[in-house]
Every structure is written in structure tokens, then in C-alpha cells.
Short mmCIF file of C-alpha atoms and ligand atoms in Angstrom, two decimals:
data_model
loop_
_atom_site.label_atom_id
_atom_site.label_comp_id
_atom_site.label_asym_id
_atom_site.label_seq_id
_atom_site.Cartn_x
_atom_site.Cartn_y
_atom_site.Cartn_z
CA MET A 1 0.03 -0.18 0.03
CA ARG A 2 1.35 3.21 -0.70
CA PRO A 3 1.83 5.75 2.20
CA LEU A 4 -1.41 7.77 3.41
CA SER A 5 -0.22 11.63 3.59
CA ASN A 6 2.58 13.07 5.12
CA ARG A 7 0.53 16.30 6.82
CA THR A 8 -1.02 13.47 8.82
CA GLU A 9 1.69 11.41 9.50
CA THR A 10 3.29 13.75 11.72
CA PHE A 11 1.39 14.55 14.65
CA SER A 12 -0.02 12.51 16.91
CA ASP A 13 -3.85 12.77 18.16
CA SER A 14 -4.98 15.26 20.80
CA ILE A 15 -3.87 14.55 24.43
CA ILE A 16 -6.01 16.74 25.95
CA ARG A 17 -8.91 14.29 23.93
CA ARG A 18 -6.97 10.98 25.01
CA MET A 19 -6.63 11.96 28.16
CA THR A 20 -10.47 11.85 28.14
CA ARG A 21 -10.67 8.48 26.59
CA ILE A 22 -8.51 7.44 29.29
CA SER A 23 -10.55 8.82 32.26
CA ASP A 24 -13.68 7.50 30.61
CA GLU A 25 -12.58 4.05 31.03
CA CYS A 26 -11.28 4.25 34.15
CA GLY A 27 -14.20 5.76 35.42
CA ALA A 28 -12.06 8.56 36.78
CA ILE A 29 -13.14 12.19 37.47
CA ASN A 30 -11.73 14.03 34.37
CA LEU A 31 -10.01 17.27 34.57
CA SER A 32 -8.22 16.71 31.58
CA GLN A 33 -10.51 18.29 28.62
CA GLY A 34 -12.04 21.55 29.99
CA PHE A 35 -15.92 21.39 29.56
CA PRO A 36 -18.32 21.96 32.65
CA ASP A 37 -20.46 19.25 34.18
CA PHE A 38 -23.65 21.81 34.66
CA ASP A 39 -26.03 22.49 32.39
CA PRO A 40 -26.66 25.04 30.26
CA PRO A 41 -29.05 28.10 31.04
CA LYS A 42 -32.24 26.45 31.36
CA ALA A 43 -33.88 29.37 28.46
CA MET A 44 -31.48 27.53 25.90
CA THR A 45 -32.51 23.95 26.92
CA ASP A 46 -35.78 25.18 26.79
CA ARG A 47 -36.09 26.85 23.46
CA LEU A 48 -33.91 23.53 22.00
CA VAL A 49 -37.21 21.55 23.39
CA GLU A 50 -39.35 23.83 21.07
CA VAL A 51 -37.01 24.11 18.15
CA ALA A 52 -37.06 20.30 18.07
CA LYS A 53 -40.77 20.72 17.71
CA GLU A 54 -40.63 23.43 15.34
CA GLY A 55 -38.01 23.78 13.60
CA PRO A 56 -35.06 24.02 11.44
CA HIS A 57 -34.11 21.07 10.74
CA GLN A 58 -32.68 21.72 7.35
CA TYR A 59 -29.33 23.95 6.23
CA ALA A 60 -29.05 26.98 7.54
CA VAL A 61 -27.77 29.28 4.93
CA THR A 62 -23.42 28.40 4.81
CA TRP A 63 -22.14 31.27 6.99
CA GLY A 64 -24.76 30.72 9.73
CA ALA A 65 -28.42 31.49 10.16
CA GLN A 66 -29.51 35.26 10.10
CA ASN A 67 -30.59 35.74 13.20
CA PHE A 68 -27.59 34.02 14.80
CA ARG A 69 -24.86 36.07 12.96
CA GLU A 70 -27.35 39.67 14.01
CA ALA A 71 -26.91 38.12 17.80
CA VAL A 72 -23.68 37.52 17.35
CA ALA A 73 -22.70 40.92 16.02
CA ARG A 74 -24.68 42.62 18.49
CA LYS A 75 -22.95 40.78 21.88
CA GLN A 76 -19.40 41.37 20.34
CA GLU A 77 -20.39 45.46 20.22
CA HIS A 78 -21.95 45.54 23.25
CA PHE A 79 -18.96 44.08 24.95
CA SER A 80 -16.22 45.29 22.30
CA GLY A 81 -17.82 48.50 20.99
CA MET A 82 -16.76 47.13 17.92
CA LYS A 83 -19.76 47.48 14.54
CA ILE A 84 -20.22 44.66 12.85
CA ASN A 85 -21.72 43.75 10.03
CA PRO A 86 -23.57 40.31 10.13
CA ASN A 87 -23.99 39.92 6.40
CA GLU A 88 -20.22 40.33 5.88
CA GLU A 89 -18.12 40.06 8.76
CA ILE A 90 -19.36 37.03 10.56
CA VAL A 91 -18.79 33.10 9.51
CA VAL A 92 -20.61 30.61 12.15
CA THR A 93 -18.49 27.22 12.40
CA CYS A 94 -18.39 24.07 13.67
CA GLY A 95 -16.84 25.30 17.11
CA SER A 96 -13.73 27.25 17.48
CA THR A 97 -11.55 24.72 16.31
CA GLU A 98 -12.97 24.92 13.22
CA ALA A 99 -13.13 28.39 12.83
CA MET A 100 -9.29 28.81 13.78
CA MET A 101 -8.30 26.06 11.06
CA ALA A 102 -10.48 27.67 8.29
CA ALA A 103 -8.95 31.07 9.73
CA MET A 104 -5.20 29.64 9.09
CA MET A 105 -6.47 28.09 5.64
CA SER A 106 -8.05 31.72 4.85
CA VAL A 107 -4.64 33.25 5.73
CA VAL A 108 -1.44 31.02 5.07
CA ASN A 109 0.05 29.76 2.50
CA PRO A 110 2.12 26.65 2.59
CA GLY A 111 5.63 27.12 4.17
CA ASP A 112 4.59 30.79 5.84
CA LYS A 113 5.74 31.50 9.33
CA VAL A 114 3.17 31.85 11.82
CA VAL A 115 3.59 33.07 15.88
CA VAL A 116 2.85 30.60 18.84
CA PHE A 117 2.85 31.68 22.08
CA SER A 118 4.39 28.84 24.14
CA PRO A 119 2.47 27.17 26.14
CA PHE A 120 0.01 27.25 23.74
CA TYR A 121 -3.18 24.83 23.37
CA GLU A 122 -2.21 22.33 21.68
CA ASN A 123 -4.56 22.77 18.36
CA TYR A 124 -2.74 25.38 16.84
CA GLY A 125 0.43 22.88 16.26
CA ALA A 126 -1.77 20.75 14.42
CA ASP A 127 -3.93 23.94 12.88
CA ALA A 128 -0.21 25.13 11.64
CA ILE A 129 0.34 21.26 10.48
CA LEU A 130 -2.87 21.33 8.33
CA SER A 131 -2.63 24.65 6.98
CA GLY A 132 1.29 23.68 6.22
CA ALA A 133 2.33 26.82 8.02
CA GLU A 134 5.52 26.81 9.98
CA PRO A 135 4.87 27.45 13.75
CA ILE A 136 7.76 30.32 15.25
CA TYR A 137 7.16 29.84 19.00
CA VAL A 138 8.04 32.81 21.59
CA PRO A 139 8.14 31.59 24.89
CA LEU A 140 5.61 32.87 27.66
CA VAL A 141 7.71 32.72 30.55
CA PRO A 142 6.33 31.54 33.67
CA PRO A 143 5.61 32.52 36.50
CA GLU A 144 4.19 35.54 35.29
CA PHE A 145 4.00 34.03 31.25
CA ASN A 146 5.58 37.35 30.21
CA PHE A 147 7.21 37.50 26.93
CA ASP A 148 10.76 38.84 25.64
CA PRO A 149 9.34 42.04 23.03
CA GLU A 150 12.85 41.34 21.34
CA VAL A 151 12.01 37.76 20.73
CA LEU A 152 8.95 38.38 19.55
CA GLU A 153 10.16 41.10 17.31
CA ASP A 154 12.62 38.68 16.28
CA ALA A 155 9.87 36.50 15.54
CA PHE A 156 8.54 38.35 12.96
CA ARG A 157 11.91 39.82 11.66
CA LEU A 158 11.62 35.94 10.14
CA GLY A 159 8.97 37.26 8.42
CA ALA A 160 5.83 36.07 10.13
CA LYS A 161 2.96 36.28 8.14
CA ALA A 162 0.64 35.64 11.65
CA LEU A 163 0.26 35.30 15.09
CA ILE A 164 -2.01 33.08 17.28
CA LEU A 165 -3.15 34.78 20.47
CA CYS A 166 -5.14 33.17 23.03
CA ASN A 167 -6.31 35.31 25.14
CA PRO A 168 -7.28 34.59 28.55
CA SER A 169 -4.75 32.04 27.21
CA ASN A 170 -5.17 27.96 27.84
CA PRO A 171 -3.14 27.02 29.50
CA SER A 172 -1.21 29.58 31.32
CA GLY A 173 -4.45 31.46 32.41
CA LYS A 174 -2.68 34.52 31.70
CA VAL A 175 -4.98 37.51 30.27
CA PHE A 176 -2.82 39.52 28.28
CA THR A 177 -2.60 43.75 29.25
CA ARG A 178 -3.59 46.68 27.12
CA GLU A 179 0.32 47.49 26.93
CA GLU A 180 1.21 43.25 25.81
CA LEU A 181 -1.73 43.75 23.48
CA GLN A 182 -0.30 47.13 22.27
CA LEU A 183 2.86 46.08 21.90
CA ILE A 184 1.58 43.06 19.81
CA ALA A 185 -0.39 45.48 17.69
CA ASP A 186 2.33 47.67 16.96
CA LEU A 187 4.55 44.64 16.16
CA ALA A 188 1.68 42.77 13.59
CA ILE A 189 1.39 46.50 11.88
CA ARG A 190 5.21 47.79 11.44
CA TYR A 191 5.83 44.22 9.76
CA ASP A 192 2.46 43.80 7.79
CA ALA A 193 1.04 40.54 10.09
CA TYR A 194 -2.23 38.96 10.23
CA VAL A 195 -3.47 38.25 14.26
CA ILE A 196 -5.54 35.21 14.66
CA THR A 197 -7.28 35.54 18.02
CA ASP A 198 -8.73 32.54 20.09
CA GLU A 199 -10.64 34.34 22.82
CA VAL A 200 -13.24 31.60 23.99
CA TYR A 201 -12.33 32.57 27.59
CA GLU A 202 -13.26 36.03 27.20
CA HIS A 203 -16.22 36.00 30.25
CA ILE A 204 -14.24 33.77 32.30
CA ILE A 205 -11.59 36.56 33.85
CA TYR A 206 -10.96 36.96 37.43
CA ALA A 207 -10.47 40.06 39.07
CA PRO A 208 -8.83 42.77 38.88
CA ASN A 209 -8.44 41.61 35.54
CA LYS A 210 -9.60 42.80 32.41
CA HIS A 211 -10.80 41.26 28.96
CA THR A 212 -9.32 43.23 25.76
CA TYR A 213 -10.17 42.58 22.39
CA LEU A 214 -7.49 43.22 20.31
CA ALA A 215 -9.42 44.03 17.42
CA THR A 216 -10.46 47.42 18.70
CA LEU A 217 -6.43 48.60 19.50
CA PRO A 218 -5.75 51.37 16.77
CA GLY A 219 -5.12 50.06 13.01
CA MET A 220 -6.28 46.28 14.21
CA ARG A 221 -9.51 45.88 12.58
CA GLU A 222 -8.88 44.74 9.49
CA ARG A 223 -5.67 43.03 10.52
CA THR A 224 -7.38 41.04 13.34
CA ILE A 225 -9.28 37.29 12.60
CA ILE A 226 -11.33 36.99 15.40
CA CYS A 227 -12.33 33.55 16.41
CA ASN A 228 -14.50 32.18 19.75
CA SER A 229 -17.38 29.84 20.62
CA LEU A 230 -19.96 29.74 22.17
CA SER A 231 -19.20 26.62 24.60
CA LYS A 232 -17.46 28.02 27.44
CA THR A 233 -19.63 30.92 27.83
CA TYR A 234 -22.84 29.30 27.87
CA SER A 235 -21.81 25.59 28.55
CA ILE A 236 -22.46 23.99 26.04
CA THR A 237 -19.18 22.22 24.13
CA GLY A 238 -21.39 19.62 22.86
CA TRP A 239 -23.19 21.99 20.69
CA ARG A 240 -20.20 23.20 18.58
CA LEU A 241 -21.08 26.53 17.81
CA GLY A 242 -17.63 28.94 16.85
CA TYR A 243 -17.81 31.60 14.70
CA VAL A 244 -15.22 34.12 12.89
CA ILE A 245 -15.21 37.84 12.59
CA ALA A 246 -13.18 39.73 10.06
CA SER A 247 -12.90 42.35 7.51
CA PRO A 248 -15.32 41.60 4.80
CA GLU A 249 -12.28 40.39 2.38
CA ILE A 250 -10.89 38.07 5.00
CA ILE A 251 -14.65 36.55 5.98
CA ASP A 252 -15.15 36.18 2.15
CA ARG A 253 -12.16 33.57 2.11
CA VAL A 254 -13.41 31.96 5.63
CA ARG A 255 -16.76 31.27 3.98
CA LYS A 256 -15.01 29.22 1.22
CA VAL A 257 -13.26 27.28 3.94
CA HIS A 258 -15.68 26.60 5.83
CA ASP A 259 -18.49 25.86 2.96
CA PHE A 260 -16.10 23.11 1.75
CA LEU A 261 -15.32 22.06 5.14
CA THR A 262 -18.75 21.81 7.08
CA VAL A 263 -21.27 23.29 5.01
CA GLY A 264 -22.72 24.82 8.15
CA ALA A 265 -23.12 24.35 11.67
CA ALA A 266 -26.28 23.01 13.35
CA ALA A 267 -29.24 24.41 12.41
CA PRO A 268 -31.86 23.67 15.08
CA LEU A 269 -28.40 24.61 18.06
CA MET A 270 -27.75 27.71 16.25
CA GLU A 271 -31.59 28.69 16.57
CA ALA A 272 -31.64 27.96 20.06
CA ALA A 273 -28.38 29.24 20.97
CA VAL A 274 -29.68 33.00 19.78
CA VAL A 275 -31.53 32.55 23.00
CA GLY A 276 -28.01 32.64 25.08
CA LEU A 277 -26.26 35.58 23.21
CA ASN A 278 -29.35 37.87 23.80
CA MET A 279 -28.83 36.93 27.44
CA PRO A 280 -28.50 40.69 29.86
CA ASP A 281 -25.19 41.33 31.44
CA ALA A 282 -26.25 40.08 35.03
CA TYR A 283 -26.01 36.69 33.11
CA TYR A 284 -22.02 37.32 32.27
CA GLU A 285 -22.08 38.97 35.62
CA GLU A 286 -23.16 35.47 37.10
CA LEU A 287 -21.52 33.21 34.85
CA ALA A 288 -17.64 35.30 36.07
CA ALA A 289 -18.94 34.82 40.15
CA HIS A 290 -19.79 31.34 39.14
CA TYR A 291 -16.23 30.75 38.41
CA ALA A 292 -14.47 32.84 40.62
CA HIS A 293 -16.26 30.61 43.46
CA MET A 294 -14.82 27.00 41.86
CA LYS A 295 -11.43 28.65 41.09
CA ALA A 296 -11.40 29.54 45.24
CA VAL A 297 -12.31 25.80 45.92
CA PHE A 298 -9.78 24.34 43.78
CA THR A 299 -6.68 26.73 44.34
CA ASP A 300 -7.82 27.03 48.31
CA GLY A 301 -7.91 23.03 48.36
CA LEU A 302 -4.45 22.48 46.09
CA ARG A 303 -2.48 24.85 48.20
CA ASP A 304 -4.39 23.03 51.60
CA LEU A 305 -2.60 19.77 49.97
CA GLY A 306 0.80 21.84 49.47
CA MET A 307 0.32 21.80 45.74
CA SER A 308 2.64 24.57 44.01
CA PHE A 309 0.54 25.80 41.25
CA THR A 310 -0.07 28.62 38.71
CA ASP A 311 -3.20 31.12 39.66
CA PRO A 312 -4.93 31.65 36.63
CA GLN A 313 -5.97 35.71 35.88
CA GLY A 314 -8.80 33.75 33.30
CA ALA A 315 -9.71 30.90 32.11
CA TYR A 316 -10.28 27.57 34.02
CA PHE A 317 -7.02 25.77 34.39
CA VAL A 318 -4.09 25.18 36.23
CA LEU A 319 -0.41 24.01 36.10
CA VAL A 320 0.26 22.36 38.68
CA ASP A 321 4.07 21.33 39.90
CA ILE A 322 4.28 17.41 39.71
CA THR A 323 7.47 17.18 40.92
CA PRO A 324 7.43 16.00 44.24
CA PHE A 325 4.83 13.02 43.12
CA ARG A 326 6.68 11.83 39.84
CA LYS A 327 8.78 8.82 40.18
CA LYS A 328 12.22 8.73 39.21
CA GLU A 329 12.71 8.81 35.43
CA GLU A 330 8.39 9.05 34.36
CA SER A 331 7.48 11.50 32.03
CA ASP A 332 4.57 13.86 32.81
CA TYR A 333 2.11 11.57 30.36
CA GLU A 334 2.97 8.26 32.24
CA PHE A 335 2.49 10.32 35.48
CA CYS A 336 -0.90 11.00 34.27
CA VAL A 337 -1.87 8.24 33.00
CA ARG A 338 -0.99 6.46 36.39
CA MET A 339 -2.66 9.44 38.32
CA ILE A 340 -5.67 7.96 36.74
CA ARG A 341 -5.29 4.57 37.61
CA GLU A 342 -4.23 4.81 40.98
CA THR A 343 -6.04 8.22 42.30
CA GLY A 344 -8.88 8.32 40.06
CA VAL A 345 -8.62 11.80 38.66
CA ALA A 346 -7.38 12.95 35.07
CA ALA A 347 -5.42 15.92 34.42
CA VAL A 348 -3.61 16.44 30.66
CA PRO A 349 0.86 16.09 30.78
CA GLY A 350 1.68 19.63 30.50
CA SER A 351 4.33 18.72 27.80
CA SER A 352 1.90 18.88 25.28
CA PHE A 353 1.36 22.46 25.56
CA PHE A 354 5.17 23.30 25.50
CA ARG A 355 7.56 23.54 22.66
CA GLU A 356 10.15 23.69 25.68
CA ASP A 357 11.43 21.02 27.56
CA VAL A 358 8.72 21.12 30.08
CA ASN A 359 7.97 17.53 31.96
CA HIS A 360 7.32 18.98 35.84
CA LEU A 361 3.61 19.99 35.34
CA MET A 362 -0.04 18.80 34.59
CA ARG A 363 -3.03 20.98 33.55
CA LEU A 364 -6.47 20.51 35.43
CA HIS A 365 -9.43 22.39 35.11
CA PHE A 366 -12.12 23.19 37.71
CA ALA A 367 -15.54 23.82 35.65
CA LYS A 368 -17.09 21.12 38.04
CA SER A 369 -19.40 21.16 40.51
CA ASP A 370 -18.22 22.03 44.41
CA GLU A 371 -18.68 17.94 45.27
CA VAL A 372 -16.81 16.95 41.84
CA LEU A 373 -13.83 19.65 42.83
CA TYR A 374 -13.68 18.30 46.40
CA GLU A 375 -13.64 14.67 45.61
CA ALA A 376 -10.80 15.42 43.65
CA LEU A 377 -8.94 16.95 45.51
CA ASN A 378 -9.50 14.72 48.19
CA ARG A 379 -8.29 11.73 45.89
CA MET A 380 -5.22 13.53 45.09
CA GLU A 381 -4.39 13.52 48.81
CA ARG A 382 -3.43 10.04 48.04
CA LEU A 383 -0.16 11.30 45.79
CA LYS A 384 1.48 12.21 48.52
CA MET A 385 1.42 9.21 50.25
CA SER A 386 2.46 6.80 46.67
N1 LIG B 1 -10.40 24.08 25.23
C1 LIG B 1 -10.43 22.86 26.05
C2 LIG B 1 -9.60 21.71 26.78
O1 LIG B 1 -8.09 23.04 26.26
C3 LIG B 1 -11.15 21.64 25.25
C4 LIG B 1 -10.69 21.78 23.92
C5 LIG B 1 -11.18 20.60 23.05
O2 LIG B 1 -11.23 19.07 23.03
N2 LIG B 1 -11.94 20.99 21.98
O3 LIG B 1 -9.18 21.23 27.58
#
């Protein structure tokens, strides 16, 4: 048989999703792949029941149902002040995973260089390989996850065509300050590069941090491709609803990629999700307060266990130092598999997020009910004994 494609040979399956499979096999508490164990807003699921009876059940227009795009435009304007034309500047996708891939396919040619901050969400590596881009990794240096502006400029000097910005950032929990974003914007403009943003955690922010939309900085609207999703904001990771917001010129390209990749997001789910997009401010305030609570429960527990970890400014992950618990010669991956088997808690090995040789971290998420978090913390106590 002839070899299969080179582009699918060079990367592994997602470690995040693999850890979920191992966790499920072992019946563990899954703190690896980030998704909540609580329900979406009732108004959305009630609407979904109505939609099941009333439809739509057939294709929506390929770039997303009109009312859904209008609701996205309204929400984005409300939170960012950006004026968006729902008919020319939005494509609705199957999650932000498709949004990112479609953005990359629309922006880069094979061989183009793309700046990726490390640690990074593992999909970006695969997105780069599938679109033929060559990633240039710029370290976000722990514990603050700051970057060196000189190192970033060096990456642009190498001719980077685009930068991927995950803000708030997975897995570091970093929320980029306005000053940092201004620095990125200045370089993008000076070196004529695009910025593809992944802003899925925009509403999961811990005070006093604030989310700044890079696209709102002067000169950035036309060179920013915003990728986002409803997964985290409305606790509907399984609905697979995401979107891209960009200038009409860019959206024209994204539409074509999306059209041939997936045709469209699920019509009934778009219809039901409009209820979410139209939620009042109080909804987002409650969401943030709920996450602040879960973060407090989990990080207080980790502190009581004497663990050392990153305290996130946004998103819902912590990177925990596994050095005291790891056996000699054991990789972080082997440690995480053993932790699932021996303690019944699943995490993602840190090395799957870092370009640098980092082998002493695991990522845990805390989008779970209090009982589950307390039980996970109890179980992790066993790590100290093993
Ligand atoms: N963003 C979440 C994580 O990092 C889930 C990603 C996914 O599996 N689509 O765990």
C-alpha cells in the first residue's frame, strides 16, 4: 500500500482528548479536557425543546443563520464596542476549532511562518501542520507568563505572516494586558502581519483582570481574525457552535473554506443558541462569579495539599508542579496515566502545551461542581502517599 498523507503523519491525536478517553475507561474524575459538568442556561435548553418540534431541521445558509449572526454582532458590539456587519463580517463554524482552522487556511500559504506563544493550546500545532504553516514559538515565561518583546520582534523579523493569540490563555491562565496587546499590535502593523485570536474564555476572567479585544486597538480591526465559540460562555461544548469575525475581505475567504469543510453549523442548535447570545449582562456577571467560586474552591484545596501551581487570571485551568509526586524517570504523560489509575483523577500532561522541554507540569481544570472538586482534591491527597 502507498503511504498515507505526510501532513497527517507528523502529529499525534489530541493528548487532551486522549486523556478523556483513558479517564472514561477508568471511570475517573475528568479534570483533563476542559468542559463543565453543569447545565447550560435553562432558557436555552427550553428553546431547544421548542426547536425540536418547530425546526429548522434543514441546512441554514452556509455562513450561519441570519438571526444567529445578528445576535453575535450585537453581543460583540455590546462587549467590545466594535460595529460588525452580520452579513459580511461573520462566519458561524462548528466550534472555534473549525474557526481557527478556517482562519489559518484563509491566511497562510504552505511555508508561511506563524508566531505561536508557548505554552499553547495543542490544536494550534495541528492547525499549523494541516495548513502548511511553519510555527515560530515565542515563550511565555513562567511564573508570570510574560514575553520578551525582543524575542517577539525577532519572530516578526523572520517574516511571520500571522500570530495566534489565545487570550485569556489556555493553559497558562494569562490575561494579556492592554500594554502587551499594544506591543503585539505595533509589531503586527510594523511587519504587516495578521493576528488570529482565540477568545473563547473572554467571559471567564478573575478580578481585577479585564479582557481587551485586540481588534479594538487602532489599526487592528482589518488585520485581526477573531475566533470564538459559545462552548464555554454558555456551557454547551457539545453543541459545537463557534464563529469567525473579520473584515469582509477575509470573511469572503473564510466562507469558502468553511463551505467546503463543513457546509454549516447545526441549524436547530443555532436557533436555540440565539437565546443565549441575547442574555442580559447579569448572565455574564453570574458566570464570572460562578467561575471565581470554582477557582477558589479548587485552588484553596490545592494549597491545602501543599501543591505548587499557577493561579490563573482567566480561563479555568491550573498548571500543577508534579515534581514531588513523580517517580524517577517517569514522564509527565506516564505520571498522568498512573494518576488516573491510582487516584481516579485525570489531568493533561504539561508537555503537550509547551514547545520547550517541560516535563514537570500537569494541567487540571475546575469547571466542575463543588462535590466533584472536593472529591478530586480528596483523591489527589493519595499522591502524597504514593
Ligand atoms: N479547550 C478545552 C481544553 O483545552 C477543550 C478543547 C477541546 O477538546 N475541544 O481542554
